[in-house]
Amino acid sequence: MGNSVINSLPDYIMKKLIAGNWKMNGGINDAKTLIANIINTLSTDDSQIQTRSDILICPPFLHIPAVRHSLHSNPHIALGAQDCSIYEDGAHTGDISAAMLKDSGCSHVIIGHSERRQNNSETDDLIARKARLALDKDLMPIICVGETAQERESGEAENIVTRQIRACVPELGTFEEITIAYEPVWAIGTGKIPTPDDVTTMHSLIRRLLKEKTARPERVRILYGGSLKPDNAKILLALPNVDGGLIGGASLKAKDFLAIAAAA
Ligand code: PGA
């Protein structure tokens, strides 16, 4: 599986990307069961989720080979990782390189998730370097941006996201593509979501800012993430410039994850 699943032209861009971020949850058997449930549900689904959306699964590193193995029975689901090393290779104990991810069947990698910014002190500069490395290894970076509760309350949300896009998104060559995930930090795992107006404002701001980085900003998918659930997916995923979702908690249940995909 490579970027061909995800990257074909041009009607592809019209499809939403529904991405599951499993985070650091479950053991190997849980991963196998979850992916089997997703594949089985899709194979008996008559709402044709897969012809209408692209599906991406981002398991923990260690579970990638098992999930890849299961995906042989469904080559239409793409595989991604949740992070990659800032280094290309060599003496970096504990790191996993972008090239290794590519080699393991990944087509995507999440970069700069707010949990990594907060818990692993990742800076905009480091995120930009990882995104560049991912692009150079032919992986699609999903670059995460989003404001904290305090930043939103103090009216700084748009300034923060502007800074993050400018600093984290590398200059893109003619054929290079990225994905952005707008994830308000206060919405992640809390059950709280922004108003549709706030999502619309932020996604159109991001689309405008992307003109500074690429000649083809319309080809960048801008995902929404943060407490995306079956009951709010229809509204959020229908908003202008919302090209899919990055889903944490609800991606751990096949039924909920696919209900979100169906809502798209
Ligand atoms: P959540 O997480 O869906 O559990 O809020 C989203 C994310 O962190 O990507």
mmCIF file of C-alpha atoms and ligand atoms in Angstrom:
data_model
loop_
_atom_site.group_PDB
_atom_site.id
_atom_site.type_symbol
_atom_site.label_atom_id
_atom_site.label_comp_id
_atom_site.label_asym_id
_atom_site.label_seq_id
_atom_site.Cartn_x
_atom_site.Cartn_y
_atom_site.Cartn_z
ATOM 1 C CA MET A 1 0.000 0.000 0.000
ATOM 2 C CA GLY A 2 1.407 3.355 -0.884
ATOM 3 C CA ASN A 3 0.265 6.841 -1.547
ATOM 4 C CA SER A 4 -1.559 5.571 -4.624
ATOM 5 C CA VAL A 5 -4.470 4.682 -2.356
ATOM 6 C CA ILE A 6 -4.616 8.156 -1.011
ATOM 7 C CA ASN A 7 -3.114 10.321 -3.666
ATOM 8 C CA SER A 8 -4.791 9.743 -6.964
ATOM 9 C CA LEU A 9 -6.126 12.751 -8.846
ATOM 10 C CA PRO A 10 -8.436 14.779 -8.953
ATOM 11 C CA ASP A 11 -11.783 13.440 -7.755
ATOM 12 C CA TYR A 12 -9.871 11.953 -4.897
ATOM 13 C CA ILE A 13 -9.524 15.300 -3.221
ATOM 14 C CA MET A 14 -13.299 15.504 -3.077
ATOM 15 C CA LYS A 15 -13.394 12.483 -0.806
ATOM 16 C CA LYS A 16 -13.134 13.028 2.915
ATOM 17 C CA LEU A 17 -10.251 11.462 4.807
ATOM 18 C CA ILE A 18 -11.383 9.655 7.953
ATOM 19 C CA ALA A 19 -8.306 8.975 10.061
ATOM 20 C CA GLY A 20 -8.197 6.950 13.279
ATOM 21 C CA ASN A 21 -5.495 7.853 15.795
ATOM 22 C CA TRP A 22 -5.353 4.892 18.168
ATOM 23 C CA LYS A 23 -2.781 6.638 20.391
ATOM 24 C CA MET A 24 -1.118 4.399 23.033
ATOM 25 C CA ASN A 25 -4.100 2.126 23.568
ATOM 26 C CA GLY A 26 -4.484 -1.630 23.770
ATOM 27 C CA GLY A 27 -2.291 -4.651 23.224
ATOM 28 C CA ILE A 28 -1.544 -6.497 20.032
ATOM 29 C CA ASN A 29 -4.684 -8.617 20.278
ATOM 30 C CA ASP A 30 -6.835 -5.531 20.723
ATOM 31 C CA ALA A 31 -5.273 -4.062 17.578
ATOM 32 C CA LYS A 32 -5.955 -7.245 15.619
ATOM 33 C CA THR A 33 -9.552 -7.423 16.836
ATOM 34 C CA LEU A 34 -10.221 -3.772 16.095
ATOM 35 C CA ILE A 35 -8.867 -3.890 12.560
ATOM 36 C CA ALA A 36 -10.716 -7.161 11.901
ATOM 37 C CA ASN A 37 -13.961 -5.531 13.073
ATOM 38 C CA ILE A 38 -13.365 -2.534 10.832
ATOM 39 C CA ILE A 39 -12.624 -4.720 7.804
ATOM 40 C CA ASN A 40 -15.615 -7.007 8.454
ATOM 41 C CA THR A 41 -17.995 -4.129 8.917
ATOM 42 C CA LEU A 42 -16.783 -2.501 5.725
ATOM 43 C CA SER A 43 -17.148 -5.711 3.760
ATOM 44 C CA THR A 44 -20.824 -5.987 4.670
ATOM 45 C CA ASP A 45 -21.569 -2.284 4.485
ATOM 46 C CA ASP A 46 -24.013 -1.206 1.845
ATOM 47 C CA SER A 47 -23.671 2.495 2.469
ATOM 48 C CA GLN A 48 -20.445 2.306 0.432
ATOM 49 C CA ILE A 49 -18.371 4.166 2.951
ATOM 50 C CA GLN A 50 -15.205 3.371 1.067
ATOM 51 C CA THR A 51 -16.313 4.750 -2.239
ATOM 52 C CA ARG A 52 -17.229 7.994 -0.501
ATOM 53 C CA SER A 53 -14.351 8.432 1.956
ATOM 54 C CA ASP A 54 -10.739 7.389 2.380
ATOM 55 C CA ILE A 55 -9.950 5.549 5.546
ATOM 56 C CA LEU A 56 -6.638 5.738 7.390
ATOM 57 C CA ILE A 57 -5.609 3.888 10.539
ATOM 58 C CA CYS A 58 -2.704 5.063 12.718
ATOM 59 C CA PRO A 59 -1.874 2.348 15.280
ATOM 60 C CA PRO A 60 0.972 2.491 17.807
ATOM 61 C CA PHE A 61 4.337 1.722 16.131
ATOM 62 C CA LEU A 62 4.538 -1.817 17.506
ATOM 63 C CA HIS A 63 1.143 -2.769 16.118
ATOM 64 C CA ILE A 64 1.791 -1.502 12.598
ATOM 65 C CA PRO A 65 3.040 -4.865 11.210
ATOM 66 C CA ALA A 66 0.014 -6.787 12.555
ATOM 67 C CA VAL A 67 -2.424 -4.209 11.224
ATOM 68 C CA ARG A 68 -0.617 -4.204 7.898
ATOM 69 C CA HIS A 69 -0.925 -7.973 7.753
ATOM 70 C CA SER A 70 -4.682 -7.749 8.357
ATOM 71 C CA LEU A 71 -5.020 -5.043 5.722
ATOM 72 C CA HIS A 72 -3.961 -7.477 3.011
ATOM 73 C CA SER A 73 -7.620 -8.415 2.961
ATOM 74 C CA ASN A 74 -8.557 -4.756 2.450
ATOM 75 C CA PRO A 75 -5.938 -2.847 0.490
ATOM 76 C CA HIS A 76 -8.159 0.235 0.447
ATOM 77 C CA ILE A 77 -7.493 1.200 4.038
ATOM 78 C CA ALA A 78 -4.306 3.248 4.387
ATOM 79 C CA LEU A 79 -1.839 2.828 7.212
ATOM 80 C CA GLY A 80 -0.102 5.598 9.115
ATOM 81 C CA ALA A 81 2.016 6.245 12.193
ATOM 82 C CA GLN A 82 1.553 8.725 15.025
ATOM 83 C CA ASP A 83 5.016 10.290 14.900
ATOM 84 C CA CYS A 84 8.466 9.846 13.391
ATOM 85 C CA SER A 85 12.003 10.691 14.355
ATOM 86 C CA ILE A 86 13.527 14.013 13.469
ATOM 87 C CA TYR A 87 16.646 12.105 12.362
ATOM 88 C CA GLU A 88 17.093 10.164 9.153
ATOM 89 C CA ASP A 89 18.948 7.202 10.629
ATOM 90 C CA GLY A 90 21.864 6.263 12.863
ATOM 91 C CA ALA A 91 22.568 6.404 16.593
ATOM 92 C CA HIS A 92 19.207 7.621 17.927
ATOM 93 C CA THR A 93 18.156 5.089 20.539
ATOM 94 C CA GLY A 94 14.436 4.520 20.710
ATOM 95 C CA ASP A 95 13.590 6.512 17.569
ATOM 96 C CA ILE A 96 11.661 5.269 14.535
ATOM 97 C CA SER A 97 12.600 6.893 11.235
ATOM 98 C CA ALA A 98 10.320 8.068 8.442
ATOM 99 C CA ALA A 99 12.072 5.612 6.110
ATOM 100 C CA MET A 100 11.269 2.726 8.488
ATOM 101 C CA LEU A 101 7.621 3.740 8.492
ATOM 102 C CA LYS A 102 7.572 3.806 4.715
ATOM 103 C CA ASP A 103 9.249 0.424 4.693
ATOM 104 C CA SER A 104 6.575 -0.918 7.063
ATOM 105 C CA GLY A 105 3.750 0.000 4.713
ATOM 106 C CA CYS A 106 2.805 3.410 6.069
ATOM 107 C CA SER A 107 1.678 6.106 3.658
ATOM 108 C CA HIS A 108 0.939 8.746 6.313
ATOM 109 C CA VAL A 109 2.404 10.060 9.544
ATOM 110 C CA ILE A 110 0.827 12.340 12.131
ATOM 111 C CA ILE A 111 3.245 15.139 13.030
ATOM 112 C CA GLY A 112 3.051 17.600 15.928
ATOM 113 C CA HIS A 113 -0.017 16.242 17.683
ATOM 114 C CA SER A 114 -0.791 18.472 20.664
ATOM 115 C CA GLU A 115 -0.058 15.575 23.031
ATOM 116 C CA ARG A 116 3.466 15.464 21.630
ATOM 117 C CA ARG A 117 3.776 19.243 21.796
ATOM 118 C CA GLN A 118 2.700 19.153 25.449
ATOM 119 C CA ASN A 119 4.205 15.906 26.760
ATOM 120 C CA ASN A 120 7.316 15.671 24.611
ATOM 121 C CA SER A 121 8.114 19.392 24.304
ATOM 122 C CA GLU A 122 7.823 19.385 20.515
ATOM 123 C CA THR A 123 8.320 22.848 19.050
ATOM 124 C CA ASP A 124 7.093 24.354 15.779
ATOM 125 C CA ASP A 125 10.621 24.137 14.417
ATOM 126 C CA LEU A 126 10.994 20.449 15.239
ATOM 127 C CA ILE A 127 7.574 19.759 13.717
ATOM 128 C CA ALA A 128 8.553 21.563 10.498
ATOM 129 C CA ARG A 129 11.722 19.462 10.278
ATOM 130 C CA LYS A 130 9.834 16.223 10.820
ATOM 131 C CA ALA A 131 7.265 17.218 8.186
ATOM 132 C CA ARG A 132 10.057 17.924 5.683
ATOM 133 C CA LEU A 133 11.680 14.574 6.428
ATOM 134 C CA ALA A 134 8.360 12.757 5.987
ATOM 135 C CA LEU A 135 7.835 14.441 2.607
ATOM 136 C CA ASP A 136 11.351 13.518 1.524
ATOM 137 C CA LYS A 137 10.584 9.875 2.369
ATOM 138 C CA ASP A 138 7.331 9.986 0.404
ATOM 139 C CA LEU A 139 5.071 9.942 3.443
ATOM 140 C CA MET A 140 2.072 12.252 3.718
ATOM 141 C CA PRO A 141 2.523 14.326 6.890
ATOM 142 C CA ILE A 142 -0.652 15.161 8.807
ATOM 143 C CA ILE A 143 0.479 18.325 10.543
ATOM 144 C CA CYS A 144 -1.555 19.133 13.658
ATOM 145 C CA VAL A 145 -2.342 22.656 14.820
ATOM 146 C CA GLY A 146 -4.743 24.066 17.381
ATOM 147 C CA GLU A 147 -5.090 26.441 20.295
ATOM 148 C CA THR A 148 -5.408 25.701 24.021
ATOM 149 C CA ALA A 149 -8.462 26.685 26.084
ATOM 150 C CA GLN A 150 -6.589 29.632 27.541
ATOM 151 C CA GLU A 151 -5.537 30.837 24.102
ATOM 152 C CA ARG A 152 -9.133 30.654 22.865
ATOM 153 C CA GLU A 153 -10.478 32.445 25.936
ATOM 154 C CA SER A 154 -7.982 35.255 25.511
ATOM 155 C CA GLY A 155 -8.987 35.713 21.862
ATOM 156 C CA GLU A 156 -5.665 34.406 20.582
ATOM 157 C CA ALA A 157 -6.860 31.267 18.778
ATOM 158 C CA GLU A 158 -6.456 32.600 15.246
ATOM 159 C CA ASN A 159 -3.052 34.122 15.980
ATOM 160 C CA ILE A 160 -1.811 30.845 17.441
ATOM 161 C CA VAL A 161 -2.969 28.772 14.505
ATOM 162 C CA THR A 162 -1.519 31.338 12.082
ATOM 163 C CA ARG A 163 1.840 31.085 13.833
ATOM 164 C CA GLN A 164 1.702 27.285 13.806
ATOM 165 C CA ILE A 165 0.835 27.030 10.110
ATOM 166 C CA ARG A 166 3.538 29.520 9.140
ATOM 167 C CA ALA A 167 6.155 27.804 11.285
ATOM 168 C CA CYS A 168 5.259 24.104 10.964
ATOM 169 C CA VAL A 169 4.333 23.747 7.295
ATOM 170 C CA PRO A 170 7.347 23.456 5.020
ATOM 171 C CA GLU A 171 7.475 25.160 1.627
ATOM 172 C CA LEU A 172 5.990 22.629 -0.762
ATOM 173 C CA GLY A 173 7.389 21.671 -4.130
ATOM 174 C CA THR A 174 5.100 21.435 -7.159
ATOM 175 C CA PHE A 175 3.989 17.868 -6.534
ATOM 176 C CA GLU A 176 4.308 17.745 -2.772
ATOM 177 C CA GLU A 177 1.189 17.391 -0.664
ATOM 178 C CA ILE A 178 0.414 17.575 3.004
ATOM 179 C CA THR A 179 -2.636 17.231 5.207
ATOM 180 C CA ILE A 180 -3.460 19.574 8.090
ATOM 181 C CA ALA A 181 -5.450 18.626 11.174
ATOM 182 C CA TYR A 182 -7.045 21.491 13.083
ATOM 183 C CA GLU A 183 -7.472 20.160 16.597
ATOM 184 C CA PRO A 184 -8.385 22.624 19.340
ATOM 185 C CA VAL A 185 -6.454 21.232 22.311
ATOM 186 C CA TRP A 186 -9.409 21.813 24.659
ATOM 187 C CA ALA A 187 -11.649 19.662 22.447
ATOM 188 C CA ILE A 188 -9.384 16.598 22.463
ATOM 189 C CA GLY A 189 -10.823 13.817 24.591
ATOM 190 C CA THR A 190 -13.132 16.214 26.478
ATOM 191 C CA GLY A 191 -16.450 15.838 24.668
ATOM 192 C CA LYS A 192 -16.379 19.594 23.959
ATOM 193 C CA ILE A 193 -16.427 20.870 20.389
ATOM 194 C CA PRO A 194 -16.130 24.317 18.836
ATOM 195 C CA THR A 195 -19.175 25.937 17.244
ATOM 196 C CA PRO A 196 -19.640 25.306 13.524
ATOM 197 C CA ASP A 197 -18.871 29.002 12.955
ATOM 198 C CA ASP A 198 -15.565 28.730 14.799
ATOM 199 C CA VAL A 199 -14.571 25.634 12.809
ATOM 200 C CA THR A 200 -15.507 27.354 9.548
ATOM 201 C CA THR A 201 -13.518 30.456 10.462
ATOM 202 C CA MET A 202 -10.432 28.464 11.400
ATOM 203 C CA HIS A 203 -10.487 26.156 8.392
ATOM 204 C CA SER A 204 -10.881 29.026 5.950
ATOM 205 C CA LEU A 205 -8.065 30.889 7.687
ATOM 206 C CA ILE A 206 -5.860 27.802 7.305
ATOM 207 C CA ARG A 207 -6.794 27.492 3.620
ATOM 208 C CA ARG A 208 -5.789 31.133 3.056
ATOM 209 C CA LEU A 209 -2.510 30.736 4.929
ATOM 210 C CA LEU A 210 -1.596 27.672 2.873
ATOM 211 C CA LYS A 211 -1.261 29.949 -0.161
ATOM 212 C CA GLU A 212 2.010 31.079 1.410
ATOM 213 C CA LYS A 213 3.325 27.506 1.238
ATOM 214 C CA THR A 214 1.985 25.949 -1.921
ATOM 215 C CA ALA A 215 0.709 26.930 -5.340
ATOM 216 C CA ARG A 216 -2.132 24.450 -4.836
ATOM 217 C CA PRO A 217 -3.702 25.147 -1.442
ATOM 218 C CA GLU A 218 -6.964 23.605 -2.635
ATOM 219 C CA ARG A 219 -5.260 20.208 -2.713
ATOM 220 C CA VAL A 220 -4.448 20.213 0.982
ATOM 221 C CA ARG A 221 -6.978 18.326 3.040
ATOM 222 C CA ILE A 222 -7.815 20.122 6.273
ATOM 223 C CA LEU A 223 -9.149 17.675 8.849
ATOM 224 C CA TYR A 224 -11.049 18.571 11.975
ATOM 225 C CA GLY A 225 -10.110 16.712 15.181
ATOM 226 C CA GLY A 226 -11.287 16.856 18.793
ATOM 227 C CA SER A 227 -14.233 14.890 20.233
ATOM 228 C CA LEU A 228 -15.484 13.975 16.772
ATOM 229 C CA LYS A 229 -18.240 11.412 17.412
ATOM 230 C CA PRO A 230 -21.033 9.739 15.444
ATOM 231 C CA ASP A 231 -23.547 12.288 16.782
ATOM 232 C CA ASN A 232 -21.652 15.437 15.771
ATOM 233 C CA ALA A 233 -19.852 14.151 12.658
ATOM 234 C CA LYS A 234 -22.574 15.026 10.207
ATOM 235 C CA ILE A 235 -22.567 18.701 11.133
ATOM 236 C CA LEU A 236 -18.792 19.114 11.502
ATOM 237 C CA LEU A 237 -17.790 17.171 8.401
ATOM 238 C CA ALA A 238 -20.242 19.071 6.204
ATOM 239 C CA LEU A 239 -18.714 22.473 6.976
ATOM 240 C CA PRO A 240 -16.821 24.324 4.243
ATOM 241 C CA ASN A 241 -13.106 23.464 4.071
ATOM 242 C CA VAL A 242 -13.532 20.475 6.384
ATOM 243 C CA ASP A 243 -12.057 17.638 4.350
ATOM 244 C CA GLY A 244 -12.264 14.885 6.910
ATOM 245 C CA GLY A 245 -11.570 14.071 10.523
ATOM 246 C CA LEU A 246 -8.808 12.921 12.843
ATOM 247 C CA ILE A 247 -10.472 10.738 15.418
ATOM 248 C CA GLY A 248 -9.036 9.565 18.743
ATOM 249 C CA GLY A 249 -11.400 7.976 21.283
ATOM 250 C CA ALA A 250 -14.151 7.090 18.821
ATOM 251 C CA SER A 251 -11.652 5.352 16.515
ATOM 252 C CA LEU A 252 -11.193 2.613 19.135
ATOM 253 C CA LYS A 253 -14.663 1.241 18.421
ATOM 254 C CA ALA A 254 -15.195 -0.019 14.880
ATOM 255 C CA LYS A 255 -18.884 0.865 15.009
ATOM 256 C CA ASP A 256 -18.322 4.485 16.088
ATOM 257 C CA PHE A 257 -15.393 5.011 13.759
ATOM 258 C CA LEU A 258 -17.325 3.781 10.748
ATOM 259 C CA ALA A 259 -20.432 5.689 11.788
ATOM 260 C CA ILE A 260 -18.321 8.845 11.554
ATOM 261 C CA ALA A 261 -17.067 7.734 8.129
ATOM 262 C CA ALA A 262 -20.658 7.063 7.065
ATOM 263 C CA ALA A 263 -21.675 10.551 8.219
ATOM 264 C CA ALA A 264 -19.043 11.998 5.911
HETATM 265 P P1 PGA B 1 -10.403 12.618 20.430
HETATM 266 O O1 PGA B 1 -8.889 12.801 19.954
HETATM 267 O O2 PGA B 1 -11.207 12.224 19.206
HETATM 268 O O3 PGA B 1 -10.351 11.506 21.445
HETATM 269 O O4 PGA B 1 -10.849 13.906 20.991
HETATM 270 C C1 PGA B 1 -8.577 13.395 18.727
HETATM 271 C C2 PGA B 1 -7.088 13.438 18.540
HETATM 272 O O5 PGA B 1 -6.355 13.591 19.523
HETATM 273 O O6 PGA B 1 -6.592 13.303 17.412
#
